mmCIF file of N, CA and C in Angstrom:
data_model
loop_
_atom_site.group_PDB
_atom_site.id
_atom_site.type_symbol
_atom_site.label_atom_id
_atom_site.label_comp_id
_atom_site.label_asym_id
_atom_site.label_seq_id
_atom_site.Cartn_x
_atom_site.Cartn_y
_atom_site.Cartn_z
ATOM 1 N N UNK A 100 -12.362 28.362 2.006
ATOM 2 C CA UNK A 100 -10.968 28.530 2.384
ATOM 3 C C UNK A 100 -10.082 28.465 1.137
ATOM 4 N N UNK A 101 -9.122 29.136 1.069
ATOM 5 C CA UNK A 101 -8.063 29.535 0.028
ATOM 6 C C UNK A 101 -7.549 28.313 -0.148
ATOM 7 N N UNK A 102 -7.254 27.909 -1.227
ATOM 8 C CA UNK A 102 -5.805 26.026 -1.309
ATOM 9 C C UNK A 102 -4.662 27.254 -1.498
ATOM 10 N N UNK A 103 -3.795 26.848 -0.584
ATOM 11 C CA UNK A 103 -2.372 27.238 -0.815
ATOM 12 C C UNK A 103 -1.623 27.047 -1.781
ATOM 13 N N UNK A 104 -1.251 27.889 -2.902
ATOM 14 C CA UNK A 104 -0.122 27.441 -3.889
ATOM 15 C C UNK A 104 0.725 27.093 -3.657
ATOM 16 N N UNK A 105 1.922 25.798 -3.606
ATOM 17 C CA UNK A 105 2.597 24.929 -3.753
ATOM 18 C C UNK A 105 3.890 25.428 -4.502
ATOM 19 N N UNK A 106 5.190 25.276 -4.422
ATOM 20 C CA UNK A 106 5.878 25.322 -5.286
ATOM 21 C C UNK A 106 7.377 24.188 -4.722
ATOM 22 N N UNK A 107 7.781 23.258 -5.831
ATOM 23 C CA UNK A 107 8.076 22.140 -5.300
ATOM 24 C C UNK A 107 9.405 22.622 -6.476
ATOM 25 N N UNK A 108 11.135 22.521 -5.924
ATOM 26 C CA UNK A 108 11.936 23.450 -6.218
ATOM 27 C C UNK A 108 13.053 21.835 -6.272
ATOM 28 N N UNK A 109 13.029 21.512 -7.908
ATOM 29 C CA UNK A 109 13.968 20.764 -8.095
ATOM 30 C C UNK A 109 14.993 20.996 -8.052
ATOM 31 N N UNK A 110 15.969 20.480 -7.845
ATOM 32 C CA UNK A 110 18.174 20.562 -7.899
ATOM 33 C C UNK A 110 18.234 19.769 -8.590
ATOM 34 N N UNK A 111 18.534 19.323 -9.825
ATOM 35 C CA UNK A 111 18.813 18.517 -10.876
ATOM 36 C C UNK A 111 20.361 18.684 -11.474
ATOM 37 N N UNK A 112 21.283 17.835 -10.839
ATOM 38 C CA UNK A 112 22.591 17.537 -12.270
ATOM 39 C C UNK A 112 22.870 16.168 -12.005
ATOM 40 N N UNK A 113 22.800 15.716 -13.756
ATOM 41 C CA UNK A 113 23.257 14.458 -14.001
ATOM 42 C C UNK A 113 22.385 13.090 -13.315
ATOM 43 N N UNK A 114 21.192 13.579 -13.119
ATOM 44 C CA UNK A 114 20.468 12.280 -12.474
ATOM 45 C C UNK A 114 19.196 11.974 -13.457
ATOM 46 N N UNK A 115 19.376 12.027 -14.695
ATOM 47 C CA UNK A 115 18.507 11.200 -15.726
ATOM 48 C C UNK A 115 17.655 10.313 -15.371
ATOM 49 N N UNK A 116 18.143 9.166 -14.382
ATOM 50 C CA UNK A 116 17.801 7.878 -13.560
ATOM 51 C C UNK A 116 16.715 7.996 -13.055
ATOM 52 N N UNK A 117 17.033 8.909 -12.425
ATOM 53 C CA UNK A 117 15.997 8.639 -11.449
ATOM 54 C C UNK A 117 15.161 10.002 -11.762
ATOM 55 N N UNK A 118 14.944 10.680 -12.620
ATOM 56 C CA UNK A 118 14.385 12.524 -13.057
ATOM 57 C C UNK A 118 12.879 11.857 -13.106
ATOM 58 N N UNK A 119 12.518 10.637 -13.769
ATOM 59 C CA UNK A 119 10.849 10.258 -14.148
ATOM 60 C C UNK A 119 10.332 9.415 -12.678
ATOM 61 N N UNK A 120 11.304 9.107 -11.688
ATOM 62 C CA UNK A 120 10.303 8.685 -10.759
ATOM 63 C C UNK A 120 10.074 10.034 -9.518
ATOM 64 N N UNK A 121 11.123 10.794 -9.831
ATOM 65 C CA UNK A 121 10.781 12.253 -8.699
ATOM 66 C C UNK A 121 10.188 12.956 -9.510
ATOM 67 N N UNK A 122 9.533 13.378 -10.274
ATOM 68 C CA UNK A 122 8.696 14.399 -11.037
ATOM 69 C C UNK A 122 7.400 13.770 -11.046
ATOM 70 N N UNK A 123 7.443 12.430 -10.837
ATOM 71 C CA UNK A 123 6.340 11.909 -10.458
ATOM 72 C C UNK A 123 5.385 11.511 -9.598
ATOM 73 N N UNK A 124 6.399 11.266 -8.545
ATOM 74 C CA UNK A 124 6.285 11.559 -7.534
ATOM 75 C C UNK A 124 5.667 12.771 -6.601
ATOM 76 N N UNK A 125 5.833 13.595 -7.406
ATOM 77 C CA UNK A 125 5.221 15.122 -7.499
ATOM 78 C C UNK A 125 3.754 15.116 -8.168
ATOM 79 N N UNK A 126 3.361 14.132 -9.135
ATOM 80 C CA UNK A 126 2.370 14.542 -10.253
ATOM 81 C C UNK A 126 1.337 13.734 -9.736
ATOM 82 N N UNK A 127 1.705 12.291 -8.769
ATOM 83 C CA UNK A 127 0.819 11.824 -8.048
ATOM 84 C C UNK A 127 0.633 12.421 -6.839
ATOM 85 N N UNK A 128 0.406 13.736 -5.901
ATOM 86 C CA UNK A 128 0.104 14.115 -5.219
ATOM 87 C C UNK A 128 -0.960 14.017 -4.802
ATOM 88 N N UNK A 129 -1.902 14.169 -3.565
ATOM 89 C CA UNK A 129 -2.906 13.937 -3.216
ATOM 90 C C UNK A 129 -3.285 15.528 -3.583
ATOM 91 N N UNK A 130 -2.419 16.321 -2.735
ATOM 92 C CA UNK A 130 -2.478 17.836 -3.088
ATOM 93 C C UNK A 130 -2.506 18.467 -4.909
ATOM 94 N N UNK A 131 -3.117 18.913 -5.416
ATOM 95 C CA UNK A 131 -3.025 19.286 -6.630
ATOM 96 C C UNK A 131 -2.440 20.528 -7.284
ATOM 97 N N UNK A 132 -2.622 21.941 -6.038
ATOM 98 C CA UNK A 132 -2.179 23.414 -6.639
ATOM 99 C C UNK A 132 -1.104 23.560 -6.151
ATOM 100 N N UNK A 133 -0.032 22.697 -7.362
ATOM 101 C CA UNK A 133 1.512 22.532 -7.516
ATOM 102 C C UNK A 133 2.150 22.989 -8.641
ATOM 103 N N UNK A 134 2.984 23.939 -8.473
ATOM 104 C CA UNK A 134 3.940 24.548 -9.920
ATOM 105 C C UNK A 134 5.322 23.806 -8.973
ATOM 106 N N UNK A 135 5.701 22.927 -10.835
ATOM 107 C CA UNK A 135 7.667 22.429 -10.371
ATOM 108 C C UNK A 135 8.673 23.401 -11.248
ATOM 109 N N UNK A 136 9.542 23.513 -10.514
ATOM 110 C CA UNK A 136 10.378 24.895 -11.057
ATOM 111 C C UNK A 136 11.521 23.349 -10.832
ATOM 112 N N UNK A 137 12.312 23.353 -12.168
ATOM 113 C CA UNK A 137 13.186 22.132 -12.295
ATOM 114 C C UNK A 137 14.217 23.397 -12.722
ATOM 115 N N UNK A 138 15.615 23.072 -11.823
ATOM 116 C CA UNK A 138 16.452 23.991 -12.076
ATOM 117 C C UNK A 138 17.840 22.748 -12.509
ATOM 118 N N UNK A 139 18.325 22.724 -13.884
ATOM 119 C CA UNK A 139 19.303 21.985 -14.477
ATOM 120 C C UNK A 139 20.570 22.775 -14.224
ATOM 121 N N UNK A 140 21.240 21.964 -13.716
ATOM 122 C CA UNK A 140 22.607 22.206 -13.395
ATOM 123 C C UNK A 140 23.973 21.867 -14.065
ATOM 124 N N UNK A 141 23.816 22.268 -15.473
ATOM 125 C CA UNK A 141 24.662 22.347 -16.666
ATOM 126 C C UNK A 141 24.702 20.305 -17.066
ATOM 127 N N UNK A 142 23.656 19.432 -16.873
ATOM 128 C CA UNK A 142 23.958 18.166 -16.942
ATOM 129 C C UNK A 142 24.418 17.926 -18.100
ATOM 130 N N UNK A 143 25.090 16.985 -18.071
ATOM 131 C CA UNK A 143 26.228 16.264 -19.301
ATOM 132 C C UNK A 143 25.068 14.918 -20.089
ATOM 133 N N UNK A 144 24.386 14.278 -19.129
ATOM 134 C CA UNK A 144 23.306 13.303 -19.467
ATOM 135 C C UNK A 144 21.839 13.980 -19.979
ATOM 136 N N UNK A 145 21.144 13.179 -20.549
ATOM 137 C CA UNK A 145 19.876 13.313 -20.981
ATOM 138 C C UNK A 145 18.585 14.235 -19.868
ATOM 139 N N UNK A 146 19.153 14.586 -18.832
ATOM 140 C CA UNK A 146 18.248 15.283 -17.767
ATOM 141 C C UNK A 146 17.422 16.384 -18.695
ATOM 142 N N UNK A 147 18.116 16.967 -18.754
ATOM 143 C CA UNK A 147 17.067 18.396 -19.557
ATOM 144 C C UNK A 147 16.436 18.250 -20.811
ATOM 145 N N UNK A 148 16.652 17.350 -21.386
ATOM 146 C CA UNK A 148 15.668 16.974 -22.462
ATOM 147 C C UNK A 148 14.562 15.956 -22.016
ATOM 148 N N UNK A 149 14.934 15.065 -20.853
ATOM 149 C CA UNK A 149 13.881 14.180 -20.442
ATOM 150 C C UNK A 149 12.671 15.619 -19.325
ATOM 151 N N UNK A 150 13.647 16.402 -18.827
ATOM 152 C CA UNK A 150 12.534 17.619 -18.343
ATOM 153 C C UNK A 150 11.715 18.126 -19.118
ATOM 154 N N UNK A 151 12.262 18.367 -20.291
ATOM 155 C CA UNK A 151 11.356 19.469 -21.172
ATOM 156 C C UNK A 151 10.303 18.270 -21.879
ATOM 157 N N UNK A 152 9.978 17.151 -21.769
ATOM 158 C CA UNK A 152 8.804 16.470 -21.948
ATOM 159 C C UNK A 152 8.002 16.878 -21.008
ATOM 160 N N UNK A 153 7.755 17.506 -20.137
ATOM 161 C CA UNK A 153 6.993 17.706 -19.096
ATOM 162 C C UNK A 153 6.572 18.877 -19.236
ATOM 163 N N UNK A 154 5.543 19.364 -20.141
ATOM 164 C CA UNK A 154 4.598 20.660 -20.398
ATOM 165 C C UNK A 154 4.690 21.512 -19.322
ATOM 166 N N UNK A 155 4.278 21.439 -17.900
ATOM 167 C CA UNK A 155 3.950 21.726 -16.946
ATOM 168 C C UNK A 155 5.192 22.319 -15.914
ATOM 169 N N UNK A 156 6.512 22.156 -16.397
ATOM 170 C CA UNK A 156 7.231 22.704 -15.498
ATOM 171 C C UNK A 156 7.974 23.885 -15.819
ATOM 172 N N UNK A 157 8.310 24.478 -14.787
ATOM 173 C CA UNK A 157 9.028 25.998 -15.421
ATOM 174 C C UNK A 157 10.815 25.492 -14.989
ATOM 175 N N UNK A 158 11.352 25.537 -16.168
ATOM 176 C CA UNK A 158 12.786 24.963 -16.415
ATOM 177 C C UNK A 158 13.405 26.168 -16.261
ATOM 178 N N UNK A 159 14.673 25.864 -15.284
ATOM 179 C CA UNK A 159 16.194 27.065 -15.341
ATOM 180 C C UNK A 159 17.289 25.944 -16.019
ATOM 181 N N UNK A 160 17.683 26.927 -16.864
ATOM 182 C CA UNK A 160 18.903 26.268 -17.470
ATOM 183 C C UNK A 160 20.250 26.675 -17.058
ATOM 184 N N UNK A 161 21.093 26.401 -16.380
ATOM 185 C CA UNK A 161 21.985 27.158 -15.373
ATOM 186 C C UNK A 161 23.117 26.589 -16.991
ATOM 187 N N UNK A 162 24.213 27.741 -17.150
ATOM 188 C CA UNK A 162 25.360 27.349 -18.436
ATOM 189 C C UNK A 162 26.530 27.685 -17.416
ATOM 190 N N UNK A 163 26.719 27.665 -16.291
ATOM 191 C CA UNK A 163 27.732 27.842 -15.711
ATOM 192 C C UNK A 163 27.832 27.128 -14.425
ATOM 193 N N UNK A 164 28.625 26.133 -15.007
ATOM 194 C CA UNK A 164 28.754 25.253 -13.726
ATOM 195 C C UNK A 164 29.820 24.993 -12.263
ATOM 196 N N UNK A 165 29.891 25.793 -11.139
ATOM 197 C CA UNK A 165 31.164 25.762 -10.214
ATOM 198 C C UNK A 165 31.758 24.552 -10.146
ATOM 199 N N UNK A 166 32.703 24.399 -9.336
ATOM 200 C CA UNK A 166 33.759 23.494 -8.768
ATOM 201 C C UNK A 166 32.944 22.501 -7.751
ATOM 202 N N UNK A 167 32.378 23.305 -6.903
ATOM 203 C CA UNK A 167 31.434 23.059 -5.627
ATOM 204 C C UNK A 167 30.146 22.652 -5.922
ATOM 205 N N UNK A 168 30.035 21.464 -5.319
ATOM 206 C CA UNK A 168 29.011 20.664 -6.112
ATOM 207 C C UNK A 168 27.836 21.902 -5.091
ATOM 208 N N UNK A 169 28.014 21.505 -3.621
ATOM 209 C CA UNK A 169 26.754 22.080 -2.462
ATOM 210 C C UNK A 169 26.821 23.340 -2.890
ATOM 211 N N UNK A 170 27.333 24.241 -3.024
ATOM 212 C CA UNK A 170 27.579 25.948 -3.358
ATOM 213 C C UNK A 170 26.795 25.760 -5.076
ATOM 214 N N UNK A 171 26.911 24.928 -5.620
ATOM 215 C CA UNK A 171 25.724 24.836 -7.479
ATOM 216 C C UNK A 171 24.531 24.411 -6.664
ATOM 217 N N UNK A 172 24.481 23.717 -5.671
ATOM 218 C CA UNK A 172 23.014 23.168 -5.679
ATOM 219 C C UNK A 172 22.474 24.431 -4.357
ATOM 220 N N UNK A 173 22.917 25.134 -3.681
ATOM 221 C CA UNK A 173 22.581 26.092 -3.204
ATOM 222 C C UNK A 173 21.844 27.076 -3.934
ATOM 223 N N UNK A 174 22.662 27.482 -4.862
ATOM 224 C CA UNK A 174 22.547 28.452 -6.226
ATOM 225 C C UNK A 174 21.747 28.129 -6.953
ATOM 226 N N UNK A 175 21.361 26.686 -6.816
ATOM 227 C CA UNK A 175 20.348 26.203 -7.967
ATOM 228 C C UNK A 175 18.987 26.446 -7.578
ATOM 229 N N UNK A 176 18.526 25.680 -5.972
ATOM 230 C CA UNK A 176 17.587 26.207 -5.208
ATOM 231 C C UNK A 176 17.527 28.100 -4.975
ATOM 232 N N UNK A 177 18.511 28.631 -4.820
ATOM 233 C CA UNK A 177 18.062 30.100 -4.822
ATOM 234 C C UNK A 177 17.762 30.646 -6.247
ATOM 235 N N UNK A 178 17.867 30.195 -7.346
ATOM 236 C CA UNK A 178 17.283 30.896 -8.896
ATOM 237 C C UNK A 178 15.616 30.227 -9.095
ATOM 238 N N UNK A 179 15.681 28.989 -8.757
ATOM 239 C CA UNK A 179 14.316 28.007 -8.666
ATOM 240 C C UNK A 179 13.423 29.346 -7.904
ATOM 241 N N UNK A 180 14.172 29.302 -6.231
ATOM 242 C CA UNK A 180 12.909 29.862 -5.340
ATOM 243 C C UNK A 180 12.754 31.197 -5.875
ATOM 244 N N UNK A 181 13.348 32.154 -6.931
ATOM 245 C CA UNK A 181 13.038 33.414 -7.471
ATOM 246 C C UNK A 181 12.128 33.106 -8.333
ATOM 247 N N UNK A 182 12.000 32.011 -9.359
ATOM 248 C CA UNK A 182 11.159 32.148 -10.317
ATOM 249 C C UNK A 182 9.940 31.453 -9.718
ATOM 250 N N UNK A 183 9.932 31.107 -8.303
ATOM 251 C CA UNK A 183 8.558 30.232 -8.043
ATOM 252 C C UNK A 183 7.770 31.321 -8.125
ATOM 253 N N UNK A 184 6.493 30.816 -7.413
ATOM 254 C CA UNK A 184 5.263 31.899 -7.276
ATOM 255 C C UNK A 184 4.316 31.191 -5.788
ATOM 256 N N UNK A 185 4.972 29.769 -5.436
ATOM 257 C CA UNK A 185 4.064 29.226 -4.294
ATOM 258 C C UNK A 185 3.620 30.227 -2.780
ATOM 259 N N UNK A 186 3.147 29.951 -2.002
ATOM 260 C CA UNK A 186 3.080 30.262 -0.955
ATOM 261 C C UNK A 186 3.988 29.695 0.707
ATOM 262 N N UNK A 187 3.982 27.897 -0.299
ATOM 263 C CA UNK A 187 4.682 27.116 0.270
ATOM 264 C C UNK A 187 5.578 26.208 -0.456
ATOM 265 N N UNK A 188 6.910 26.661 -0.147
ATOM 266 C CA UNK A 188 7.932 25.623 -0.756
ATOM 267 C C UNK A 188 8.205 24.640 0.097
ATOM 268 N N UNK A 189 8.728 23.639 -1.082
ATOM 269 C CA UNK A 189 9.473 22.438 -0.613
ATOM 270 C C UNK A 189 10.784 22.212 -1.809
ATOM 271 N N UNK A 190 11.979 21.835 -0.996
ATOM 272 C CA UNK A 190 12.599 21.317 -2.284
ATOM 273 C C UNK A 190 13.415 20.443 -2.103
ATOM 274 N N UNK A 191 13.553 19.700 -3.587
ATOM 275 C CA UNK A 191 13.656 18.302 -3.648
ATOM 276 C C UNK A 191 14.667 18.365 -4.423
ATOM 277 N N UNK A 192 15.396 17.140 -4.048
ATOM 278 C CA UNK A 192 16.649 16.584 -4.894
ATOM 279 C C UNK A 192 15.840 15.825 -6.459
ATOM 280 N N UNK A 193 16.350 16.377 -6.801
ATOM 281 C CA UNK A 193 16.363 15.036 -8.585
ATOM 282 C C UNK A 193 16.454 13.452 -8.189
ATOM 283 N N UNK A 194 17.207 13.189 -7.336
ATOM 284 C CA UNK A 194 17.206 11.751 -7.333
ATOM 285 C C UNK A 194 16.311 11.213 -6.011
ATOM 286 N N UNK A 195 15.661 12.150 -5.662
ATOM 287 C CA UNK A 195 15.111 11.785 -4.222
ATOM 288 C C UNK A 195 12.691 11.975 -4.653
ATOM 289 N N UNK A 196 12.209 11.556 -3.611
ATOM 290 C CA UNK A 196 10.740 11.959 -4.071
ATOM 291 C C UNK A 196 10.332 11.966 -2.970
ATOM 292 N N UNK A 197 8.752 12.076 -2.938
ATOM 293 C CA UNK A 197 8.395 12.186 -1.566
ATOM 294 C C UNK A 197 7.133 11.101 -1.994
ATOM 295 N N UNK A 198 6.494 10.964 -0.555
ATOM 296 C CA UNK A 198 5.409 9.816 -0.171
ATOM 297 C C UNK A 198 4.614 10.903 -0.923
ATOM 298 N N UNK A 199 3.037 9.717 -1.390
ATOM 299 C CA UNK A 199 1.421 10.440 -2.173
ATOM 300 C C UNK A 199 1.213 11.432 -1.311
ATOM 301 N N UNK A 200 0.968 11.672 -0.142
ATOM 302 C CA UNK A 200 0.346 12.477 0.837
ATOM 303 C C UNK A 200 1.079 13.661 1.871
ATOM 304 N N UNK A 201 2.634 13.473 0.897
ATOM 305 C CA UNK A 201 3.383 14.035 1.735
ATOM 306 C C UNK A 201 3.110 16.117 1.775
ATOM 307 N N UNK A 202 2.629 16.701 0.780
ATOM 308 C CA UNK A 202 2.057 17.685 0.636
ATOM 309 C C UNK A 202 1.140 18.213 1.258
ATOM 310 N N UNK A 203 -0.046 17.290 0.746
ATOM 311 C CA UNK A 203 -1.319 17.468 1.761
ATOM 312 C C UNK A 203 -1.116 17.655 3.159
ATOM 313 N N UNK A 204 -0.414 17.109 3.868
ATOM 314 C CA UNK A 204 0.250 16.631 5.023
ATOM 315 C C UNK A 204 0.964 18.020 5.736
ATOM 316 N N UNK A 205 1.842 18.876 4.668
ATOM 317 C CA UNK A 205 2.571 19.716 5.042
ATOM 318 C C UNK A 205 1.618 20.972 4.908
ATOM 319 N N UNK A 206 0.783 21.028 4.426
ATOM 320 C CA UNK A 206 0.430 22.278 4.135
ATOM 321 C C UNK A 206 -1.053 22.303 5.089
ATOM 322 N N UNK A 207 -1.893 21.083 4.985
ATOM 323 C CA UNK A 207 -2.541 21.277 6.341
ATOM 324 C C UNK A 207 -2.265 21.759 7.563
ATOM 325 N N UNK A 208 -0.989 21.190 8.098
ATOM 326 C CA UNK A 208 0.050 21.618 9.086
ATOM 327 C C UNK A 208 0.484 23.135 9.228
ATOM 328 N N UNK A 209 0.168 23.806 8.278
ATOM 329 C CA UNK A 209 0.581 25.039 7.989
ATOM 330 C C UNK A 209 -1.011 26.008 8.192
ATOM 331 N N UNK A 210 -2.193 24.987 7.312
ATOM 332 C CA UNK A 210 -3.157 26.164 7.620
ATOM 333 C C UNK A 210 -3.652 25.680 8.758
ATOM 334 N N UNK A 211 -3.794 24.596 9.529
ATOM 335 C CA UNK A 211 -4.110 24.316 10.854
ATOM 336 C C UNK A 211 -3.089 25.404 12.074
ATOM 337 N N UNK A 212 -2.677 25.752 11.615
ATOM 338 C CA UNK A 212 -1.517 26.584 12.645
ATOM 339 C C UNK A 212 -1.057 27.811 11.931
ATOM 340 N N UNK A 213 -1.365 28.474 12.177
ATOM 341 C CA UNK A 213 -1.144 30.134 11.749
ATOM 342 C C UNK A 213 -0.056 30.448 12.373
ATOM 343 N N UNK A 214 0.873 29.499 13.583
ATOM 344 C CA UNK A 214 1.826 30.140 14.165
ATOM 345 C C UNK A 214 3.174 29.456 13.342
ATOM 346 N N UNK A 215 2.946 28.965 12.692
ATOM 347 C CA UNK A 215 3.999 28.003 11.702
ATOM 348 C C UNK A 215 4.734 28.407 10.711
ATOM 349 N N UNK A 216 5.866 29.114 10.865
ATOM 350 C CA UNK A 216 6.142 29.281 9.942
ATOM 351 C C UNK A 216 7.498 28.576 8.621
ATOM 352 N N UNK A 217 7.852 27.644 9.362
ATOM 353 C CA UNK A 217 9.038 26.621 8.475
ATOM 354 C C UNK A 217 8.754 25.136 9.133
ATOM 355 N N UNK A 218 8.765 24.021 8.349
ATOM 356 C CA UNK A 218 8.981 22.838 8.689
ATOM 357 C C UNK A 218 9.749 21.893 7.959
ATOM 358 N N UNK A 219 10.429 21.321 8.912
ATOM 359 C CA UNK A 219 11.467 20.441 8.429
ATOM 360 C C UNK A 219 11.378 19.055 8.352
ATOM 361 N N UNK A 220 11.331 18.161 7.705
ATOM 362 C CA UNK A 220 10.738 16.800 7.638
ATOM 363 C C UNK A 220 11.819 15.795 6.713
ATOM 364 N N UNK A 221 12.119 14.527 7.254
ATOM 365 C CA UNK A 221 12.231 13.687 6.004
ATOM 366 C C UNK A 221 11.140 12.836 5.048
ATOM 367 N N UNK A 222 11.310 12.062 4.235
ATOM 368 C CA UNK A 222 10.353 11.736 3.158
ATOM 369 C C UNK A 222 9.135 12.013 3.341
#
């Protein structure tokens, strides 16, 4: 059976804080065939330089930042989900993570059921 490619679609501005426990959160997965598309949202703090330590992720550097915080982080998730390549997205706030198993979890759910096509979940 095929493993489903993964693509896990950061919103990142100004959350430095908390950027190393949600990317990690990601890296301890039970699930493994995961690409993170970290999309920076013009941050003023250390965010995009603490990203680009991370070999493994494909970085958007957004240089234009709106008024509207939800309308940037809309925009941020729609440039992320162009450059993904998964089969199955998920996306995550910068300051937010998910449980070890929360992947595995979603995507079983998906090949156990061929009639599935979106799911909505918290943590």
């Amino acid at each position: 059976m095929k493993k489903l490619k993964v693509s896990v679609l950061i919103a990142n501005y100004n959350n430095h804080d908390y950027l190393t426990e949600c990317i990690s959160s990601i890296k301890k997965q039970t699930y493994k065939n995961i690409e993170i598309v970290f999309h920076d949202d013009f941050s003023s703090d250390n965010s995009l330089k603490l990203a680009s330590k991370y070999k493994d992720l494909k970085i958007i550097k957004n240089k234009n930042r709106g008024k509207y915080g939800s309308y940037n982080q809309m925009k941020a998730y729609q440039r992320a989900f162009n450059k993904s390549s998964g089969e199955v997205i998920f996306f995550l706030d910068s300051d937010d993570l998910f449980k070890k198993n929360k992947i595995k979890t979603i995507v079983n759910a998906f090949s156990d059921n061929k009639k599935i096509s979106s799911i909505f979940d918290l943590p």
